[in-house]
CSV table of C-alpha atoms in Angstrom, one decimal:
chain,number,residue,atom,x,y,z
A,1,MET,CA,14.4,-72.5,48.7
A,2,SER,CA,12.0,-70.2,46.7
A,3,ASP,CA,8.8,-71.4,45.1
A,4,THR,CA,10.7,-71.5,41.7
A,5,GLU,CA,13.4,-73.8,43.0
A,6,THR,CA,12.3,-77.4,43.8
A,7,PRO,CA,14.1,-80.6,44.7
A,8,ASP,CA,13.7,-81.5,41.0
A,9,GLY,CA,15.7,-78.5,39.8
A,10,VAL,CA,15.0,-75.0,38.4
A,11,ARG,CA,13.2,-73.9,35.2
A,12,LEU,CA,14.8,-70.9,33.4
A,13,ARG,CA,13.3,-68.6,30.8
A,14,LEU,CA,15.5,-67.4,28.0
A,15,ASP,CA,14.6,-64.4,25.9
A,16,ILE,CA,16.3,-64.7,22.5
A,17,ALA,CA,16.9,-62.7,19.3
A,18,TYR,CA,18.4,-63.9,16.0
A,19,ASP,CA,19.1,-63.1,12.4
A,20,GLY,CA,17.5,-66.0,10.6
A,21,ALA,CA,19.5,-65.6,7.4
A,22,ALA,CA,22.2,-68.1,8.3
A,23,PHE,CA,19.9,-70.6,10.1
A,24,SER,CA,17.8,-73.4,8.7
A,25,GLY,CA,15.0,-72.4,11.1
A,26,TRP,CA,14.6,-72.9,14.8
A,27,ALA,CA,14.3,-76.7,15.1
A,28,ARG,CA,17.4,-78.9,15.4
A,29,GLN,CA,18.1,-80.8,12.1
A,30,PRO,CA,21.0,-83.2,11.4
A,31,GLY,CA,23.7,-81.6,9.4
A,32,LEU,CA,22.1,-78.1,9.4
A,33,ARG,CA,22.8,-75.0,11.4
A,34,THR,CA,19.6,-74.1,13.4
A,35,VAL,CA,19.0,-71.7,16.3
A,36,GLN,CA,18.0,-74.6,18.6
A,37,GLY,CA,21.0,-76.6,17.6
A,38,ALA,CA,23.4,-73.7,18.2
A,39,LEU,CA,22.0,-72.9,21.6
A,40,GLU,CA,21.6,-76.4,22.9
A,41,THR,CA,25.2,-77.2,21.8
A,42,ALA,CA,26.4,-74.2,23.8
A,43,LEU,CA,24.3,-75.3,26.8
A,44,ALA,CA,25.8,-78.8,26.6
A,45,THR,CA,29.3,-77.3,26.7
A,46,VAL,CA,28.4,-75.1,29.7
A,47,PHE,CA,27.0,-78.1,31.7
A,48,THR,CA,29.2,-80.8,30.3
A,49,ARG,CA,30.3,-82.0,33.7
A,50,TRP,CA,26.8,-82.1,35.3
A,51,GLY,CA,24.5,-84.7,33.9
A,52,GLU,CA,22.4,-84.6,30.8
A,53,PRO,CA,22.6,-81.4,28.8
A,54,PRO,CA,19.4,-79.3,29.1
A,55,LEU,CA,17.1,-79.0,26.1
A,56,LEU,CA,15.0,-76.1,25.0
A,57,THR,CA,11.2,-75.8,24.7
A,58,VAL,CA,10.4,-72.8,22.5
A,59,ALA,CA,7.3,-70.5,22.2
A,60,GLY,CA,7.2,-71.1,18.4
A,61,ARG,CA,9.4,-72.8,15.9
A,62,THR,CA,10.3,-70.3,13.2
A,63,ASP,CA,11.0,-71.3,9.6
A,64,ALA,CA,14.3,-71.0,7.7
A,65,GLY,CA,15.3,-67.4,7.1
A,66,VAL,CA,12.7,-66.0,9.6
A,67,HIS,CA,14.2,-63.6,12.2
A,68,ALA,CA,13.3,-62.9,15.9
A,69,THR,CA,13.7,-60.1,18.4
A,70,GLY,CA,11.3,-61.6,21.0
A,71,GLN,CA,11.6,-65.3,20.9
A,72,VAL,CA,11.1,-67.2,24.2
A,73,ALA,CA,12.3,-70.6,25.4
A,74,HIS,CA,12.6,-72.5,28.6
A,75,LEU,CA,15.0,-75.1,29.9
A,76,ASP,CA,15.0,-77.2,33.1
A,77,LEU,CA,18.2,-77.5,35.1
A,78,ALA,CA,18.8,-80.5,37.4
A,79,PRO,CA,19.7,-79.5,41.0
A,80,GLU,CA,23.4,-80.2,40.5
A,81,GLN,CA,23.4,-78.0,37.3
A,82,TRP,CA,21.8,-75.1,39.2
A,83,GLU,CA,24.3,-75.4,42.0
A,84,ALA,CA,27.2,-75.5,39.6
A,85,LEU,CA,25.8,-72.4,37.8
A,86,ARG,CA,25.5,-70.5,41.1
A,87,ALA,CA,29.0,-71.6,42.1
A,88,LYS,CA,30.4,-69.9,39.0
A,89,ARG,CA,29.7,-66.5,40.3
A,90,GLY,CA,33.0,-66.5,42.1
A,91,SER,CA,34.8,-63.2,42.6
A,92,THR,CA,33.4,-61.4,39.5
A,93,GLY,CA,30.3,-60.2,41.2
A,94,ARG,CA,28.3,-61.2,38.2
A,95,SER,CA,25.0,-62.9,38.8
A,96,PRO,CA,24.9,-66.6,37.8
A,97,LEU,CA,22.3,-66.0,35.1
A,98,ASP,CA,24.3,-63.1,33.6
A,99,GLY,CA,27.3,-65.4,33.5
A,100,LEU,CA,25.2,-68.1,31.8
A,101,VAL,CA,24.1,-65.6,29.1
A,102,LYS,CA,27.6,-64.5,28.4
A,103,ARG,CA,28.9,-68.1,28.1
A,104,VAL,CA,26.1,-69.3,25.9
A,105,ASN,CA,26.3,-66.3,23.6
A,106,GLY,CA,30.1,-66.7,23.3
A,107,ILE,CA,29.8,-70.4,22.4
A,108,ALA,CA,26.7,-70.4,20.3
A,109,ALA,CA,27.4,-67.4,18.0
A,110,PRO,CA,30.6,-65.4,18.5
A,111,ASP,CA,29.5,-63.2,15.5
A,112,GLY,CA,26.2,-62.5,17.3
A,113,ASP,CA,23.6,-63.8,14.8
A,114,VAL,CA,21.8,-65.4,17.8
A,115,VAL,CA,21.8,-63.7,21.2
A,116,VAL,CA,20.2,-64.7,24.5
A,117,THR,CA,19.1,-61.3,25.6
A,118,ARG,CA,18.1,-62.3,29.1
A,119,ALA,CA,17.9,-65.4,31.4
A,120,SER,CA,15.6,-65.5,34.4
A,121,VAL,CA,14.2,-68.0,36.8
A,122,ALA,CA,10.7,-68.8,35.4
A,123,PRO,CA,7.6,-68.3,37.6
A,124,GLU,CA,5.8,-71.4,38.8
A,125,GLY,CA,3.7,-72.9,36.1
A,126,PHE,CA,5.6,-71.2,33.2
A,127,ASP,CA,5.8,-73.1,29.9
A,128,ALA,CA,7.3,-71.2,27.0
A,129,ARG,CA,5.3,-73.3,24.5
A,130,PHE,CA,1.9,-73.7,26.1
A,131,SER,CA,1.5,-70.6,28.4
A,132,PRO,CA,1.4,-67.8,25.8
A,133,LEU,CA,-1.8,-65.9,25.1
A,134,TRP,CA,-0.5,-64.6,21.8
A,135,ARG,CA,2.5,-64.3,19.4
A,136,ARG,CA,3.3,-61.1,17.4
A,137,TYR,CA,5.1,-60.8,14.1
A,138,GLN,CA,6.1,-58.0,11.7
A,139,TYR,CA,6.7,-58.2,8.0
A,140,ARG,CA,8.5,-55.5,6.1
A,141,VAL,CA,8.0,-54.7,2.4
A,142,ALA,CA,9.7,-52.1,0.3
A,143,ASP,CA,7.6,-51.4,-2.8
A,144,ALA,CA,8.2,-49.0,-5.7
A,145,ASP,CA,7.4,-46.0,-3.4
A,146,SER,CA,10.0,-47.2,-0.8
A,147,PRO,CA,13.7,-46.7,-0.6
A,148,ARG,CA,16.1,-49.6,-1.4
A,149,ASP,CA,18.2,-49.6,1.8
A,150,PRO,CA,21.0,-52.2,1.2
A,151,ARG,CA,21.6,-52.3,5.0
A,152,ARG,CA,18.1,-53.8,5.5
A,153,ARG,CA,18.0,-56.1,2.5
A,154,GLY,CA,18.2,-59.1,4.7
A,155,HIS,CA,15.1,-58.1,6.7
A,156,THR,CA,12.9,-56.4,4.1
A,157,THR,CA,11.3,-57.9,1.0
A,158,TRP,CA,11.8,-55.7,-2.1
A,159,HIS,CA,8.6,-55.6,-4.3
A,160,PRO,CA,9.0,-54.3,-7.8
A,161,THR,CA,5.7,-52.5,-8.2
A,162,ARG,CA,3.6,-49.9,-6.2
A,163,LEU,CA,1.3,-51.4,-3.6
A,164,ASP,CA,-2.0,-50.0,-2.3
A,165,PRO,CA,-1.7,-50.2,1.5
A,166,ALA,CA,-5.4,-49.2,2.0
A,167,ALA,CA,-6.5,-52.1,-0.1
A,168,MET,CA,-4.1,-54.4,1.7
A,169,GLU,CA,-5.6,-53.2,5.0
A,170,ARG,CA,-9.1,-54.0,3.8
A,171,GLY,CA,-8.0,-57.5,2.9
A,172,ALA,CA,-6.3,-58.0,6.2
A,173,LEU,CA,-9.5,-57.1,8.0
A,174,THR,CA,-11.4,-59.9,6.3
A,175,LEU,CA,-9.1,-62.4,8.0
A,176,LEU,CA,-9.5,-61.3,11.6
A,177,GLY,CA,-11.2,-63.5,14.2
A,178,LEU,CA,-11.6,-67.2,14.9
A,179,HIS,CA,-11.4,-69.2,11.7
A,180,ASP,CA,-10.1,-72.3,10.1
A,181,PHE,CA,-7.0,-70.9,8.3
A,182,ALA,CA,-6.4,-74.1,6.2
A,183,THR,CA,-6.1,-71.8,3.1
A,184,PHE,CA,-3.0,-70.2,4.5
A,185,CYS,CA,-1.4,-73.2,6.4
A,186,LYS,CA,0.9,-75.9,5.1
A,187,PRO,CA,-0.9,-79.1,6.3
A,188,ARG,CA,0.7,-81.2,9.0
A,189,GLU,CA,-0.7,-84.5,10.1
A,190,GLY,CA,-2.7,-84.2,13.4
A,191,ALA,CA,-2.3,-80.4,13.6
A,192,THR,CA,-5.3,-78.1,13.7
A,193,THR,CA,-5.5,-75.0,11.4
A,194,ILE,CA,-8.0,-73.2,13.6
A,195,ARG,CA,-6.6,-70.0,15.0
A,196,THR,CA,-7.8,-66.7,16.4
A,197,LEU,CA,-6.2,-63.8,14.4
A,198,GLN,CA,-6.4,-60.9,16.8
A,199,GLU,CA,-4.6,-58.2,14.8
A,200,PHE,CA,-3.5,-57.7,11.2
A,201,ARG,CA,-2.8,-54.3,9.9
A,202,TRP,CA,-0.6,-52.5,7.3
A,203,ASP,CA,1.2,-49.2,8.0
A,204,ARG,CA,3.7,-47.2,5.9
A,205,GLU,CA,6.6,-46.0,7.9
A,206,PRO,CA,8.1,-42.5,7.5
A,207,ASP,CA,10.8,-43.8,5.1
A,208,GLY,CA,8.1,-45.4,2.9
A,209,THR,CA,8.5,-49.1,4.0
A,210,LEU,CA,5.3,-51.0,4.4
A,211,VAL,CA,5.1,-52.9,7.7
A,212,ALA,CA,2.5,-55.6,8.5
A,213,SER,CA,1.7,-56.3,12.2
A,214,LEU,CA,0.1,-59.6,13.0
A,215,GLN,CA,-1.0,-61.1,16.3
A,216,ALA,CA,-2.7,-64.4,17.0
A,217,ASP,CA,-3.0,-67.0,19.8
A,218,ALA,CA,-0.7,-69.0,17.5
A,219,PHE,CA,0.2,-69.3,13.9
A,220,CYS,CA,0.3,-72.6,12.0
A,221,HIS,CA,3.1,-73.5,9.5
A,222,SER,CA,3.5,-70.8,6.8
A,223,MET,CA,0.4,-68.9,7.9
A,224,VAL,CA,2.0,-65.5,8.4
A,225,ARG,CA,3.8,-65.4,5.1
A,226,ALA,CA,0.8,-66.8,3.2
A,227,MET,CA,-1.5,-64.1,4.6
A,228,VAL,CA,1.1,-61.4,3.9
A,229,GLY,CA,1.4,-62.7,0.3
A,230,ALA,CA,-2.4,-62.8,-0.1
A,231,THR,CA,-2.8,-59.1,1.0
A,232,ILE,CA,0.2,-58.1,-1.3
A,233,ALA,CA,-1.9,-59.6,-4.1
A,234,VAL,CA,-4.8,-57.4,-3.1
A,235,GLY,CA,-2.4,-54.4,-3.0
A,236,GLU,CA,-1.2,-55.2,-6.5
A,237,GLY,CA,-4.9,-55.2,-7.7
A,238,ARG,CA,-4.9,-58.8,-8.7
A,239,PHE,CA,-8.1,-59.3,-6.7
A,240,GLY,CA,-10.2,-57.5,-4.2
A,241,ALA,CA,-10.6,-57.9,-0.4
A,242,GLU,CA,-13.8,-59.8,-0.9
A,243,ARG,CA,-12.0,-62.5,-2.9
A,244,LEU,CA,-9.6,-62.9,0.0
A,245,GLU,CA,-12.5,-63.6,2.3
A,246,GLU,CA,-13.8,-66.2,-0.2
A,247,LEU,CA,-10.4,-67.9,-0.3
A,248,ARG,CA,-10.3,-68.1,3.5
A,249,THR,CA,-13.8,-69.6,3.6
A,250,ALA,CA,-12.9,-72.2,1.0
A,251,GLN,CA,-10.2,-73.6,3.5
A,252,GLN,CA,-8.1,-74.9,0.6
A,253,ARG,CA,-4.6,-74.1,-0.5
A,254,THR,CA,-4.5,-72.0,-3.7
A,255,SER,CA,-2.1,-70.7,-6.3
A,256,GLU,CA,-4.0,-67.3,-6.6
A,257,PHE,CA,-1.3,-65.7,-4.5
A,258,LYS,CA,2.4,-66.4,-3.6
A,259,VAL,CA,3.7,-67.0,-0.1
A,260,ALA,CA,5.9,-64.0,0.9
A,261,PRO,CA,9.7,-64.7,1.3
A,262,ALA,CA,11.0,-65.5,4.7
A,263,ARG,CA,13.5,-62.6,5.0
A,264,GLY,CA,10.9,-60.0,5.6
A,265,LEU,CA,9.4,-61.7,8.7
A,266,THR,CA,10.4,-61.2,12.3
A,267,LEU,CA,8.9,-62.7,15.5
A,268,THR,CA,8.8,-59.6,17.7
A,269,GLU,CA,7.0,-60.6,20.9
A,270,VAL,CA,5.3,-63.5,22.8
A,271,GLY,CA,2.6,-62.5,25.3
A,272,TYR,CA,2.1,-64.4,28.6
A,273,PRO,CA,-0.6,-64.0,31.3
A,274,ALA,CA,0.0,-63.0,34.9
A,275,ASP,CA,2.2,-65.4,36.8
A,276,ASP,CA,-0.7,-66.9,38.8
A,277,GLU,CA,-2.5,-67.7,35.5
A,278,LEU,CA,0.5,-69.4,33.8
A,279,ALA,CA,-0.2,-73.0,34.8
A,280,ALA,CA,-3.9,-72.8,34.0
A,281,ARG,CA,-3.2,-71.2,30.6
A,282,ALA,CA,-0.7,-74.0,29.7
A,283,GLU,CA,-3.3,-76.7,30.6
A,284,GLN,CA,-6.0,-74.9,28.6
A,285,THR,CA,-3.7,-74.6,25.5
A,286,ARG,CA,-3.0,-78.3,25.4
A,287,ALA,CA,-6.7,-78.9,24.4
A,288,ARG,CA,-7.2,-79.0,20.7
A,289,ARG,CA,-9.3,-76.2,19.3
A,290,THR,CA,-12.8,-77.1,18.0
A,291,ASP,CA,-14.8,-75.3,15.3
A,292,ASP,CA,-17.0,-73.7,17.9
A,293,GLY,CA,-14.1,-72.4,19.9
A,294,SER,CA,-14.9,-74.4,23.0
A,295,ALA,CA,-11.2,-75.1,23.5
A,296,ASP,CA,-9.5,-71.9,24.1
A,297,ALA,CA,-6.3,-72.4,22.1
A,298,PRO,CA,-4.7,-74.6,19.5
A,299,ASP,CA,-1.6,-76.8,19.7
A,300,PRO,CA,1.1,-74.2,19.2
A,301,GLY,CA,3.8,-76.6,18.2
A,302,THR,CA,4.6,-74.6,15.0
A,303,VAL,CA,3.7,-70.9,15.0
A,304,GLY,CA,6.4,-69.3,12.9
A,305,GLY,CA,6.0,-68.2,9.5
């Protein structure tokens, strides 16, 4: 028995991608199609004969319409479930985890709008939600200087006027660092809005599309799209970068800018520490952040969008 297999079962890591257009976000909701709901229903079908169906813990719950190419989740299999999975290998020669990926994908989304790209036995101490060091997003905007590619309309926001990416970059720089981002977060009872924004930049791709890249230890509810919307307002010339810093410092929701639409946003990557640091990082993250940064990371329950 390896150090990732215990008498209590096995923890698996799932790497996941999805097109958020047809989903009401990640989190399971009664009567709505969600990414978690689709995947957990598939897992319940796979393990229907072996105890309670496994549930998913995700790195970050994305909002309705938000996409992902680098989402991460974990699930815990009971010993009998792990043994049943290994027994499925049979004569095909396929590894049990490859077989699990194929079955879950076939059940969850035959049309492929959600795909488990990889399943692996998680290292000791791994927690998809609490172990990350950072999350990374991209946001795509086609302004008046960009092409209108109908093939990418579901993943790019079309903006009717010309934007100034240099001004947007200046605005983005005023948001970097450890701050209370209450101005950009939808309030949730008991949830902190203090985050460390590690990267926020705007680039224009060769085809003219503007792409924002953002990285933080975690993002609170609506934070990414609100910050994108605020810098778009700077790019339109509605106010300068210095006003964006003033709004951040005020720590109050405002109507001076609009939250950007969900369709332009994609969770691209979740970063984890070295395997021997996973458990310590998870414990560290569970501490609520304080204003002076004495706790190293916030509750990451909602990070997406």
